[in-house]
Each structure stands twice: as structure tokens, then as C-alpha cells.
mmCIF file of N, CA and C in Angstrom:
data_model
loop_
_atom_site.group_PDB
_atom_site.id
_atom_site.type_symbol
_atom_site.label_atom_id
_atom_site.label_comp_id
_atom_site.label_asym_id
_atom_site.label_seq_id
_atom_site.Cartn_x
_atom_site.Cartn_y
_atom_site.Cartn_z
ATOM 1 N N MET A 1 -10.847 -6.005 197.708
ATOM 2 C CA MET A 1 -11.736 -6.366 196.614
ATOM 3 C C MET A 1 -12.867 -5.337 196.549
ATOM 4 N N SER A 2 -13.443 -5.198 195.378
ATOM 5 C CA SER A 2 -14.528 -4.237 195.202
ATOM 6 C C SER A 2 -15.831 -4.795 195.760
ATOM 7 N N LEU A 3 -16.789 -3.897 195.957
ATOM 8 C CA LEU A 3 -18.110 -4.326 196.425
ATOM 9 C C LEU A 3 -18.727 -5.320 195.444
ATOM 10 N N GLU A 4 -18.572 -5.049 194.156
ATOM 11 C CA GLU A 4 -19.149 -5.943 193.141
ATOM 12 C C GLU A 4 -18.482 -7.312 193.160
ATOM 13 N N GLN A 5 -17.168 -7.354 193.398
ATOM 14 C CA GLN A 5 -16.476 -8.652 193.496
ATOM 15 C C GLN A 5 -16.967 -9.424 194.715
ATOM 16 N N ASN A 6 -17.137 -8.723 195.847
ATOM 17 C CA ASN A 6 -17.645 -9.391 197.053
ATOM 18 C C ASN A 6 -19.051 -9.930 196.831
ATOM 19 N N LYS A 7 -19.897 -9.134 196.159
ATOM 20 C CA LYS A 7 -21.259 -9.596 195.867
ATOM 21 C C LYS A 7 -21.229 -10.829 194.966
ATOM 22 N N ALA A 8 -20.336 -10.841 194.003
ATOM 23 C CA ALA A 8 -20.237 -11.987 193.082
ATOM 24 C C ALA A 8 -19.806 -13.244 193.835
ATOM 25 N N ILE A 9 -18.881 -13.101 194.782
ATOM 26 C CA ILE A 9 -18.423 -14.254 195.578
ATOM 27 C C ILE A 9 -19.588 -14.828 196.379
ATOM 28 N N VAL A 10 -20.358 -13.959 197.010
ATOM 29 C CA VAL A 10 -21.483 -14.425 197.831
ATOM 30 C C VAL A 10 -22.569 -15.048 196.954
ATOM 31 N N ARG A 11 -22.889 -14.417 195.830
ATOM 32 C CA ARG A 11 -23.877 -15.019 194.912
ATOM 33 C C ARG A 11 -23.420 -16.413 194.476
ATOM 34 N N LYS A 12 -22.145 -16.520 194.124
ATOM 35 C CA LYS A 12 -21.595 -17.805 193.685
ATOM 36 C C LYS A 12 -21.702 -18.842 194.806
ATOM 37 N N PHE A 13 -21.444 -18.418 196.052
ATOM 38 C CA PHE A 13 -21.543 -19.346 197.170
ATOM 39 C C PHE A 13 -22.947 -19.942 197.263
ATOM 40 N N TYR A 14 -23.984 -19.100 197.221
ATOM 41 C CA TYR A 14 -25.352 -19.634 197.346
ATOM 42 C C TYR A 14 -25.713 -20.491 196.139
ATOM 43 N N GLU A 15 -25.193 -20.149 194.964
ATOM 44 C CA GLU A 15 -25.441 -20.957 193.771
ATOM 45 C C GLU A 15 -24.839 -22.355 193.941
ATOM 46 N N VAL A 16 -23.566 -22.437 194.340
ATOM 47 C CA VAL A 16 -22.932 -23.752 194.477
ATOM 48 C C VAL A 16 -23.460 -24.508 195.692
ATOM 49 N N PHE A 17 -23.847 -23.784 196.747
ATOM 50 C CA PHE A 17 -24.463 -24.433 197.905
ATOM 51 C C PHE A 17 -25.749 -25.125 197.475
ATOM 52 N N ASP A 18 -26.587 -24.416 196.724
ATOM 53 C CA ASP A 18 -27.855 -25.009 196.275
ATOM 54 C C ASP A 18 -27.637 -26.198 195.345
ATOM 55 N N GLN A 19 -26.515 -26.210 194.626
ATOM 56 C CA GLN A 19 -26.178 -27.343 193.756
ATOM 57 C C GLN A 19 -25.505 -28.471 194.543
ATOM 58 N N GLN A 20 -25.314 -28.245 195.853
ATOM 59 C CA GLN A 20 -24.644 -29.194 196.744
ATOM 60 C C GLN A 20 -23.233 -29.515 196.261
ATOM 61 N N ASP A 21 -22.587 -28.504 195.674
ATOM 62 C CA ASP A 21 -21.212 -28.637 195.221
ATOM 63 C C ASP A 21 -20.300 -28.273 196.399
ATOM 64 N N VAL A 22 -20.045 -29.258 197.233
ATOM 65 C CA VAL A 22 -19.315 -29.062 198.485
ATOM 66 C C VAL A 22 -17.914 -28.516 198.227
ATOM 67 N N GLU A 23 -17.228 -29.043 197.242
ATOM 68 C CA GLU A 23 -15.849 -28.609 196.981
ATOM 69 C C GLU A 23 -15.796 -27.143 196.574
ATOM 70 N N GLN A 24 -16.677 -26.722 195.689
ATOM 71 C CA GLN A 24 -16.680 -25.316 195.283
ATOM 72 C C GLN A 24 -17.099 -24.414 196.435
ATOM 73 N N ALA A 25 -18.048 -24.857 197.240
ATOM 74 C CA ALA A 25 -18.470 -24.072 198.402
ATOM 75 C C ALA A 25 -17.302 -23.900 199.357
ATOM 76 N N ARG A 26 -16.545 -24.957 199.596
ATOM 77 C CA ARG A 26 -15.387 -24.891 200.496
ATOM 78 C C ARG A 26 -14.348 -23.901 199.973
ATOM 79 N N GLU A 27 -14.171 -23.842 198.666
ATOM 80 C CA GLU A 27 -13.187 -22.933 198.063
ATOM 81 C C GLU A 27 -13.554 -21.464 198.270
ATOM 82 N N LEU A 28 -14.833 -21.183 198.480
ATOM 83 C CA LEU A 28 -15.288 -19.797 198.643
ATOM 84 C C LEU A 28 -15.272 -19.344 200.101
ATOM 85 N N MET A 29 -14.985 -20.276 201.019
ATOM 86 C CA MET A 29 -14.972 -19.950 202.446
ATOM 87 C C MET A 29 -13.555 -20.062 203.007
ATOM 88 N N SER A 30 -13.281 -19.235 204.000
ATOM 89 C CA SER A 30 -12.021 -19.322 204.728
ATOM 90 C C SER A 30 -12.023 -20.592 205.573
ATOM 91 N N PRO A 31 -10.865 -21.241 205.747
ATOM 92 C CA PRO A 31 -10.805 -22.410 206.634
ATOM 93 C C PRO A 31 -11.214 -22.061 208.068
ATOM 94 N N ASP A 32 -11.068 -20.796 208.436
ATOM 95 C CA ASP A 32 -11.383 -20.343 209.799
ATOM 96 C C ASP A 32 -12.745 -19.646 209.899
ATOM 97 N N ILE A 33 -13.635 -19.884 208.941
ATOM 98 C CA ILE A 33 -14.942 -19.222 208.931
ATOM 99 C C ILE A 33 -15.666 -19.413 210.267
ATOM 100 N N VAL A 34 -16.408 -18.386 210.647
ATOM 101 C CA VAL A 34 -17.282 -18.457 211.821
ATOM 102 C C VAL A 34 -18.686 -18.151 211.319
ATOM 103 N N SER A 35 -19.626 -19.035 211.621
ATOM 104 C CA SER A 35 -21.005 -18.890 211.172
ATOM 105 C C SER A 35 -21.931 -18.850 212.375
ATOM 106 N N ARG A 36 -22.892 -17.930 212.328
ATOM 107 C CA ARG A 36 -23.871 -17.808 213.415
ATOM 108 C C ARG A 36 -25.271 -17.866 212.824
ATOM 109 N N GLY A 37 -26.124 -18.625 213.514
ATOM 110 C CA GLY A 37 -27.499 -18.769 213.061
ATOM 111 C C GLY A 37 -28.468 -18.355 214.140
ATOM 112 N N LEU A 38 -29.603 -19.026 214.153
ATOM 113 C CA LEU A 38 -30.700 -18.648 215.039
ATOM 114 C C LEU A 38 -30.368 -18.731 216.518
ATOM 115 N N ASN A 39 -29.611 -19.727 216.917
ATOM 116 C CA ASN A 39 -29.359 -19.894 218.343
ATOM 117 C C ASN A 39 -28.204 -19.036 218.851
ATOM 118 N N GLY A 40 -27.514 -18.331 217.966
ATOM 119 C CA GLY A 40 -26.446 -17.444 218.364
ATOM 120 C C GLY A 40 -25.129 -18.127 218.658
ATOM 121 N N LEU A 41 -25.140 -19.454 218.747
ATOM 122 C CA LEU A 41 -23.898 -20.179 219.007
ATOM 123 C C LEU A 41 -23.111 -20.308 217.706
ATOM 124 N N PRO A 42 -21.852 -19.939 217.718
ATOM 125 C CA PRO A 42 -21.088 -19.973 216.471
ATOM 126 C C PRO A 42 -20.646 -21.382 216.078
ATOM 127 N N LEU A 43 -20.633 -21.602 214.788
ATOM 128 C CA LEU A 43 -19.984 -22.774 214.212
ATOM 129 C C LEU A 43 -18.618 -22.278 213.767
ATOM 130 N N LYS A 44 -17.558 -22.926 214.215
ATOM 131 C CA LYS A 44 -16.209 -22.456 213.922
ATOM 132 C C LYS A 44 -15.490 -23.434 213.016
ATOM 133 N N GLY A 45 -15.026 -22.930 211.897
ATOM 134 C CA GLY A 45 -14.251 -23.728 210.964
ATOM 135 C C GLY A 45 -15.081 -24.313 209.840
ATOM 136 N N LEU A 46 -14.395 -24.580 208.775
ATOM 137 C CA LEU A 46 -15.020 -25.083 207.554
ATOM 138 C C LEU A 46 -15.766 -26.388 207.767
ATOM 139 N N ASP A 47 -15.197 -27.305 208.520
ATOM 140 C CA ASP A 47 -15.847 -28.604 208.715
ATOM 141 C C ASP A 47 -17.179 -28.465 209.450
ATOM 142 N N ALA A 48 -17.233 -27.622 210.489
ATOM 143 C CA ALA A 48 -18.475 -27.426 211.247
ATOM 144 C C ALA A 48 -19.543 -26.776 210.376
ATOM 145 N N VAL A 49 -19.136 -25.804 209.567
ATOM 146 C CA VAL A 49 -20.092 -25.125 208.686
ATOM 147 C C VAL A 49 -20.611 -26.097 207.630
ATOM 148 N N MET A 50 -19.735 -26.914 207.071
ATOM 149 C CA MET A 50 -20.169 -27.867 206.050
ATOM 150 C C MET A 50 -21.017 -28.988 206.648
ATOM 151 N N GLN A 51 -20.783 -29.350 207.911
ATOM 152 C CA GLN A 51 -21.637 -30.345 208.566
ATOM 153 C C GLN A 51 -23.068 -29.823 208.652
ATOM 154 N N TYR A 52 -23.223 -28.541 208.997
ATOM 155 C CA TYR A 52 -24.555 -27.924 209.013
ATOM 156 C C TYR A 52 -25.148 -27.943 207.600
ATOM 157 N N GLY A 53 -24.333 -27.606 206.614
ATOM 158 C CA GLY A 53 -24.806 -27.636 205.232
ATOM 159 C C GLY A 53 -25.295 -29.015 204.823
ATOM 160 N N MET A 54 -24.576 -30.051 205.235
ATOM 161 C CA MET A 54 -24.984 -31.421 204.899
ATOM 162 C C MET A 54 -26.319 -31.772 205.548
ATOM 163 N N MET A 55 -26.562 -31.260 206.771
ATOM 164 C CA MET A 55 -27.851 -31.478 207.430
ATOM 165 C C MET A 55 -28.969 -30.834 206.602
ATOM 166 N N MET A 56 -28.700 -29.639 206.080
ATOM 167 C CA MET A 56 -29.705 -28.969 205.241
ATOM 168 C C MET A 56 -29.919 -29.719 203.927
ATOM 169 N N PHE A 57 -28.830 -30.247 203.333
ATOM 170 C CA PHE A 57 -28.971 -31.028 202.096
ATOM 171 C C PHE A 57 -29.839 -32.251 202.333
ATOM 172 N N THR A 58 -29.668 -32.896 203.482
ATOM 173 C CA THR A 58 -30.451 -34.086 203.817
ATOM 174 C C THR A 58 -31.918 -33.720 204.028
ATOM 175 N N ALA A 59 -32.159 -32.643 204.744
ATOM 176 C CA ALA A 59 -33.535 -32.233 205.042
ATOM 177 C C ALA A 59 -34.254 -31.719 203.804
ATOM 178 N N PHE A 60 -33.534 -30.946 202.962
ATOM 179 C CA PHE A 60 -34.141 -30.321 201.779
ATOM 180 C C PHE A 60 -33.250 -30.562 200.561
ATOM 181 N N PRO A 61 -33.226 -31.778 200.024
ATOM 182 C CA PRO A 61 -32.310 -32.062 198.913
ATOM 183 C C PRO A 61 -32.564 -31.225 197.665
ATOM 184 N N ASP A 62 -33.775 -30.694 197.533
ATOM 185 C CA ASP A 62 -34.086 -29.841 196.384
ATOM 186 C C ASP A 62 -34.104 -28.358 196.776
ATOM 187 N N GLY A 63 -33.567 -28.033 197.938
ATOM 188 C CA GLY A 63 -33.613 -26.664 198.451
ATOM 189 C C GLY A 63 -32.892 -25.663 197.561
ATOM 190 N N ARG A 64 -33.498 -24.484 197.424
ATOM 191 C CA ARG A 64 -32.934 -23.427 196.581
ATOM 192 C C ARG A 64 -33.162 -22.067 197.228
ATOM 193 N N HIS A 65 -32.150 -21.207 197.123
ATOM 194 C CA HIS A 65 -32.272 -19.809 197.535
ATOM 195 C C HIS A 65 -32.615 -18.970 196.315
ATOM 196 N N THR A 66 -33.566 -18.079 196.465
ATOM 197 C CA THR A 66 -33.814 -17.048 195.467
ATOM 198 C C THR A 66 -33.452 -15.735 196.134
ATOM 199 N N LEU A 67 -32.369 -15.132 195.671
ATOM 200 C CA LEU A 67 -31.900 -13.889 196.268
ATOM 201 C C LEU A 67 -32.619 -12.718 195.612
ATOM 202 N N GLU A 68 -33.374 -11.981 196.405
ATOM 203 C CA GLU A 68 -34.136 -10.852 195.882
ATOM 204 C C GLU A 68 -33.367 -9.539 195.986
ATOM 205 N N GLU A 69 -32.446 -9.467 196.961
ATOM 206 C CA GLU A 69 -31.597 -8.291 197.109
ATOM 207 C C GLU A 69 -30.212 -8.740 197.531
ATOM 208 N N VAL A 70 -29.211 -8.083 196.970
ATOM 209 C CA VAL A 70 -27.825 -8.295 197.361
ATOM 210 C C VAL A 70 -27.225 -6.904 197.533
ATOM 211 N N ILE A 71 -26.854 -6.586 198.767
ATOM 212 C CA ILE A 71 -26.381 -5.248 199.119
ATOM 213 C C ILE A 71 -25.006 -5.388 199.753
ATOM 214 N N ALA A 72 -24.051 -4.557 199.328
ATOM 215 C CA ALA A 72 -22.705 -4.630 199.884
ATOM 216 C C ALA A 72 -22.277 -3.269 200.418
ATOM 217 N N GLU A 73 -21.570 -3.332 201.543
ATOM 218 C CA GLU A 73 -20.945 -2.147 202.116
ATOM 219 C C GLU A 73 -19.710 -2.604 202.878
ATOM 220 N N GLY A 74 -18.606 -1.947 202.636
ATOM 221 C CA GLY A 74 -17.360 -2.374 203.269
ATOM 222 C C GLY A 74 -17.047 -3.804 202.865
ATOM 223 N N ASP A 75 -16.782 -4.661 203.854
ATOM 224 C CA ASP A 75 -16.468 -6.058 203.555
ATOM 225 C C ASP A 75 -17.656 -6.991 203.785
ATOM 226 N N LYS A 76 -18.852 -6.402 203.966
ATOM 227 C CA LYS A 76 -20.045 -7.216 204.224
ATOM 228 C C LYS A 76 -20.994 -7.198 203.033
ATOM 229 N N VAL A 77 -21.637 -8.363 202.819
ATOM 230 C CA VAL A 77 -22.648 -8.524 201.776
ATOM 231 C C VAL A 77 -23.914 -9.061 202.439
ATOM 232 N N VAL A 78 -25.011 -8.342 202.251
ATOM 233 C CA VAL A 78 -26.300 -8.753 202.809
ATOM 234 C C VAL A 78 -27.153 -9.305 201.672
ATOM 235 N N THR A 79 -27.715 -10.484 201.903
ATOM 236 C CA THR A 79 -28.645 -11.058 200.933
ATOM 237 C C THR A 79 -29.989 -11.264 201.621
ATOM 238 N N ARG A 80 -31.045 -10.916 200.893
ATOM 239 C CA ARG A 80 -32.406 -11.127 201.376
ATOM 240 C C ARG A 80 -33.124 -11.888 200.293
ATOM 241 N N GLY A 81 -33.842 -12.927 200.718
ATOM 242 C CA GLY A 81 -34.547 -13.695 199.712
ATOM 243 C C GLY A 81 -35.457 -14.742 200.309
ATOM 244 N N ILE A 82 -35.657 -15.789 199.512
ATOM 245 C CA ILE A 82 -36.589 -16.867 199.845
ATOM 246 C C ILE A 82 -35.845 -18.187 199.718
ATOM 247 N N PHE A 83 -36.121 -19.093 200.654
ATOM 248 C CA PHE A 83 -35.648 -20.467 200.548
ATOM 249 C C PHE A 83 -36.868 -21.337 200.281
ATOM 250 N N ILE A 84 -36.763 -22.186 199.263
ATOM 251 C CA ILE A 84 -37.841 -23.117 198.907
ATOM 252 C C ILE A 84 -37.247 -24.519 198.839
ATOM 253 N N GLY A 85 -37.944 -25.473 199.439
ATOM 254 C CA GLY A 85 -37.489 -26.851 199.364
ATOM 255 C C GLY A 85 -38.549 -27.806 199.876
ATOM 256 N N THR A 86 -38.342 -29.081 199.602
ATOM 257 C CA THR A 86 -39.250 -30.124 200.064
ATOM 258 C C THR A 86 -38.592 -30.855 201.220
ATOM 259 N N HIS A 87 -39.294 -30.936 202.335
ATOM 260 C CA HIS A 87 -38.760 -31.557 203.555
ATOM 261 C C HIS A 87 -38.753 -33.068 203.372
ATOM 262 N N GLN A 88 -37.591 -33.607 202.988
ATOM 263 C CA GLN A 88 -37.485 -35.026 202.672
ATOM 264 C C GLN A 88 -36.602 -35.808 203.629
ATOM 265 N N GLY A 89 -36.015 -35.131 204.614
ATOM 266 C CA GLY A 89 -35.139 -35.817 205.558
ATOM 267 C C GLY A 89 -35.204 -35.154 206.917
ATOM 268 N N ASP A 90 -34.560 -35.767 207.897
ATOM 269 C CA ASP A 90 -34.557 -35.255 209.262
ATOM 270 C C ASP A 90 -34.044 -33.813 209.318
ATOM 271 N N LEU A 91 -34.762 -32.982 210.051
ATOM 272 C CA LEU A 91 -34.365 -31.587 210.270
ATOM 273 C C LEU A 91 -34.410 -31.322 211.766
ATOM 274 N N MET A 92 -33.226 -31.374 212.400
ATOM 275 C CA MET A 92 -33.117 -31.104 213.833
ATOM 276 C C MET A 92 -34.134 -31.907 214.647
ATOM 277 N N GLY A 93 -34.229 -33.189 214.340
ATOM 278 C CA GLY A 93 -35.123 -34.079 215.068
ATOM 279 C C GLY A 93 -36.531 -34.167 214.516
ATOM 280 N N ILE A 94 -36.841 -33.403 213.490
ATOM 281 C CA ILE A 94 -38.173 -33.447 212.867
ATOM 282 C C ILE A 94 -38.082 -34.374 211.657
ATOM 283 N N PRO A 95 -38.783 -35.513 211.705
ATOM 284 C CA PRO A 95 -38.713 -36.433 210.559
ATOM 285 C C PRO A 95 -39.373 -35.829 209.326
ATOM 286 N N SER A 96 -39.053 -36.377 208.172
ATOM 287 C CA SER A 96 -39.590 -35.897 206.900
ATOM 288 C C SER A 96 -41.113 -35.776 206.931
ATOM 289 N N THR A 97 -41.591 -34.671 206.395
ATOM 290 C CA THR A 97 -43.034 -34.476 206.250
ATOM 291 C C THR A 97 -43.448 -34.512 204.783
ATOM 292 N N ALA A 98 -42.468 -34.497 203.888
ATOM 293 C CA ALA A 98 -42.689 -34.436 202.436
ATOM 294 C C ALA A 98 -43.409 -33.160 202.009
ATOM 295 N N LYS A 99 -43.446 -32.151 202.879
ATOM 296 C CA LYS A 99 -44.107 -30.886 202.553
ATOM 297 C C LYS A 99 -43.113 -29.907 201.951
ATOM 298 N N GLN A 100 -43.617 -29.158 200.970
ATOM 299 C CA GLN A 100 -42.789 -28.093 200.409
ATOM 300 C C GLN A 100 -42.900 -26.872 201.312
ATOM 301 N N VAL A 101 -41.768 -26.214 201.540
ATOM 302 C CA VAL A 101 -41.733 -25.025 202.375
ATOM 303 C C VAL A 101 -41.177 -23.857 201.567
ATOM 304 N N LYS A 102 -41.570 -22.679 201.999
ATOM 305 C CA LYS A 102 -41.097 -21.440 201.373
ATOM 306 C C LYS A 102 -41.065 -20.404 202.484
ATOM 307 N N PHE A 103 -39.859 -19.903 202.798
ATOM 308 C CA PHE A 103 -39.755 -18.933 203.877
ATOM 309 C C PHE A 103 -38.642 -17.932 203.595
ATOM 310 N N SER A 104 -38.739 -16.784 204.246
ATOM 311 C CA SER A 104 -37.785 -15.694 204.063
ATOM 312 C C SER A 104 -36.470 -15.998 204.763
ATOM 313 N N VAL A 105 -35.387 -15.532 204.148
ATOM 314 C CA VAL A 105 -34.061 -15.643 204.746
ATOM 315 C C VAL A 105 -33.313 -14.323 204.560
ATOM 316 N N VAL A 106 -32.465 -14.011 205.528
ATOM 317 C CA VAL A 106 -31.561 -12.873 205.440
ATOM 318 C C VAL A 106 -30.202 -13.364 205.911
ATOM 319 N N HIS A 107 -29.179 -13.078 205.121
ATOM 320 C CA HIS A 107 -27.819 -13.480 205.463
ATOM 321 C C HIS A 107 -26.891 -12.276 205.375
ATOM 322 N N ILE A 108 -25.896 -12.262 206.230
ATOM 323 C CA ILE A 108 -24.803 -11.300 206.132
ATOM 324 C C ILE A 108 -23.523 -12.123 206.051
ATOM 325 N N ASP A 109 -22.751 -11.875 205.015
ATOM 326 C CA ASP A 109 -21.478 -12.570 204.842
ATOM 327 C C ASP A 109 -20.364 -11.538 204.785
ATOM 328 N N ARG A 110 -19.297 -11.775 205.520
ATOM 329 C CA ARG A 110 -18.140 -10.889 205.487
ATOM 330 C C ARG A 110 -17.083 -11.550 204.619
ATOM 331 N N VAL A 111 -16.594 -10.793 203.628
ATOM 332 C CA VAL A 111 -15.653 -11.312 202.645
ATOM 333 C C VAL A 111 -14.317 -10.592 202.810
ATOM 334 N N VAL A 112 -13.256 -11.359 202.970
ATOM 335 C CA VAL A 112 -11.908 -10.817 203.082
ATOM 336 C C VAL A 112 -11.005 -11.588 202.124
ATOM 337 N N ASN A 113 -10.311 -10.864 201.265
ATOM 338 C CA ASN A 113 -9.390 -11.483 200.298
ATOM 339 C C ASN A 113 -10.055 -12.586 199.478
ATOM 340 N N GLY A 114 -11.302 -12.346 199.073
ATOM 341 C CA GLY A 114 -11.992 -13.279 198.198
ATOM 342 C C GLY A 114 -12.595 -14.501 198.862
ATOM 343 N N LYS A 115 -12.595 -14.541 200.196
ATOM 344 C CA LYS A 115 -13.158 -15.684 200.919
ATOM 345 C C LYS A 115 -14.181 -15.191 201.941
ATOM 346 N N ILE A 116 -15.219 -15.986 202.154
ATOM 347 C CA ILE A 116 -16.195 -15.679 203.195
ATOM 348 C C ILE A 116 -15.567 -16.090 204.520
ATOM 349 N N VAL A 117 -15.403 -15.105 205.424
ATOM 350 C CA VAL A 117 -14.747 -15.376 206.705
ATOM 351 C C VAL A 117 -15.744 -15.404 207.861
ATOM 352 N N GLU A 118 -16.896 -14.757 207.688
ATOM 353 C CA GLU A 118 -17.948 -14.779 208.706
ATOM 354 C C GLU A 118 -19.296 -14.828 208.015
ATOM 355 N N HIS A 119 -20.237 -15.495 208.679
ATOM 356 C CA HIS A 119 -21.596 -15.618 208.142
ATOM 357 C C HIS A 119 -22.583 -15.484 209.297
ATOM 358 N N TRP A 120 -23.615 -14.691 209.082
ATOM 359 C CA TRP A 120 -24.760 -14.609 209.992
ATOM 360 C C TRP A 120 -25.980 -14.968 209.160
ATOM 361 N N GLY A 121 -26.822 -15.859 209.641
ATOM 362 C CA GLY A 121 -27.998 -16.274 208.885
ATOM 363 C C GLY A 121 -29.236 -16.298 209.748
ATOM 364 N N GLN A 122 -30.321 -15.780 209.196
ATOM 365 C CA GLN A 122 -31.609 -15.807 209.874
ATOM 366 C C GLN A 122 -32.673 -16.224 208.860
ATOM 367 N N GLY A 123 -33.526 -17.121 209.307
ATOM 368 C CA GLY A 123 -34.644 -17.545 208.474
ATOM 369 C C GLY A 123 -35.928 -17.438 209.275
ATOM 370 N N ASP A 124 -37.020 -17.350 208.570
ATOM 371 C CA ASP A 124 -38.319 -17.263 209.237
ATOM 372 C C ASP A 124 -38.722 -18.661 209.697
ATOM 373 N N THR A 125 -38.165 -19.074 210.827
ATOM 374 C CA THR A 125 -38.428 -20.424 211.326
ATOM 375 C C THR A 125 -39.866 -20.597 211.783
ATOM 376 N N PHE A 126 -40.523 -19.512 212.176
ATOM 377 C CA PHE A 126 -41.935 -19.613 212.553
ATOM 378 C C PHE A 126 -42.754 -20.065 211.333
ATOM 379 N N ALA A 127 -42.517 -19.422 210.185
ATOM 380 C CA ALA A 127 -43.216 -19.826 208.960
ATOM 381 C C ALA A 127 -42.845 -21.253 208.571
ATOM 382 N N LEU A 128 -41.569 -21.600 208.722
ATOM 383 C CA LEU A 128 -41.127 -22.958 208.413
ATOM 384 C C LEU A 128 -41.874 -23.982 209.271
ATOM 385 N N MET A 129 -41.929 -23.745 210.571
ATOM 386 C CA MET A 129 -42.597 -24.688 211.483
ATOM 387 C C MET A 129 -44.098 -24.766 211.210
ATOM 388 N N GLN A 130 -44.706 -23.655 210.817
ATOM 389 C CA GLN A 130 -46.132 -23.697 210.439
ATOM 390 C C GLN A 130 -46.317 -24.560 209.197
ATOM 391 N N GLN A 131 -45.455 -24.374 208.212
ATOM 392 C CA GLN A 131 -45.585 -25.122 206.968
ATOM 393 C C GLN A 131 -45.307 -26.608 207.151
ATOM 394 N N LEU A 132 -44.480 -26.945 208.118
ATOM 395 C CA LEU A 132 -44.214 -28.359 208.406
ATOM 396 C C LEU A 132 -45.296 -28.976 209.279
ATOM 397 N N GLY A 133 -46.207 -28.144 209.813
ATOM 398 C CA GLY A 133 -47.284 -28.643 210.653
ATOM 399 C C GLY A 133 -46.891 -28.785 212.108
ATOM 400 N N ILE A 134 -45.748 -28.250 212.509
ATOM 401 C CA ILE A 134 -45.282 -28.324 213.896
ATOM 402 C C ILE A 134 -46.026 -27.285 214.747
ATOM 403 N N ILE A 135 -46.261 -26.127 214.167
ATOM 404 C CA ILE A 135 -47.009 -25.035 214.809
ATOM 405 C C ILE A 135 -48.284 -24.838 213.998
ATOM 406 N N PRO A 136 -49.439 -24.712 214.663
ATOM 407 C CA PRO A 136 -50.667 -24.513 213.891
ATOM 408 C C PRO A 136 -50.622 -23.198 213.108
ATOM 409 N N PRO A 137 -51.260 -23.176 211.936
ATOM 410 C CA PRO A 137 -51.283 -21.932 211.166
ATOM 411 C C PRO A 137 -51.976 -20.834 211.930
ATOM 412 N N SER A 138 -51.485 -19.602 211.736
ATOM 413 C CA SER A 138 -52.116 -18.471 212.422
ATOM 414 C C SER A 138 -53.435 -18.142 211.750
ATOM 415 N N ASN A 139 -54.321 -17.511 212.517
ATOM 416 C CA ASN A 139 -55.616 -17.095 211.994
ATOM 417 C C ASN A 139 -55.420 -15.792 211.228
ATOM 418 N N SER A 140 -55.550 -15.852 209.915
ATOM 419 C CA SER A 140 -55.283 -14.668 209.088
ATOM 420 C C SER A 140 -56.340 -13.575 209.257
ATOM 421 N N SER A 141 -57.454 -13.860 209.913
ATOM 422 C CA SER A 141 -58.483 -12.833 210.096
ATOM 423 C C SER A 141 -58.174 -11.933 211.297
ATOM 424 N N GLU A 142 -57.180 -12.352 212.124
ATOM 425 C CA GLU A 142 -56.813 -11.494 213.251
ATOM 426 C C GLU A 142 -55.969 -10.331 212.752
ATOM 427 N N GLY A 143 -56.078 -9.169 213.409
ATOM 428 C CA GLY A 143 -55.359 -7.993 212.914
ATOM 429 C C GLY A 143 -54.322 -7.637 213.823
#
């Protein structure tokens, strides 16, 4: 597939993910997908990846990605952007705070034969935890 086709697949994935369209999201991923996040431990298979997605839907039902850059090389697509959502449900043991959050995200997705087969995701969890009130805000006057 071309770089532009791979970019379109990844853009479509984040669009349907944000719409919580589970069936369309599943169609864009390989059944054998491997996903890695902050802790480095892989989630293997479509069901494990979608279980994580459902946790995010519960925590941020209005969550949305704004992709500011989409870059492709070979079979990989890198997206850089912002995630915005309101914390309305449990997030890894943190009960709802009803606070809106906005933090940076970077993802790398590997696309083979029109399906996402691998995913690496990183988000600015420090900013997220500050916005949720878990970590005190940093002193902006420090240099």
C-alpha cells in the first residue's frame, strides 16, 4: 500500500475510535495486533486492545484526538497531536474527577495489507495527572 493509503487508514482508525465505533475500529486492526503503551508491556490481540479502548471510553466518553501531524515512512505511520476529554469514569483506579484534560500524544502504527498490525502509544501522563489533581501543578516561574 502507498504511504498515503497507510496514513488514511490510521486517520480513519482514530476517527472511528473517537466515535467509539468498535466494529469499524476492529475492521482496521489485524486480529493479531500488538499494542505497547507507557508500561512497555504489550497487549496482544484484538480483544486485549479493545478492552483497553473500552477503559478509555469509560474514563473519557467525550475523548477526542486532534492529529496535528501525520508522517509515514515504509509501513509505519506516526501521529502527533492532542487528546482532549472529560474524566467521567474510572481511569486505572482513579475515580472520576469531572475535570477536562488536554495532553500531548504520539503514536506509531505499523500498517500491513491495509490493517494496523502494531501500535506504540505515548501520552504526556505527567500533564494528565497534574490536570486530574493527582500531582500538584508545577511552578511555572522556575526555569
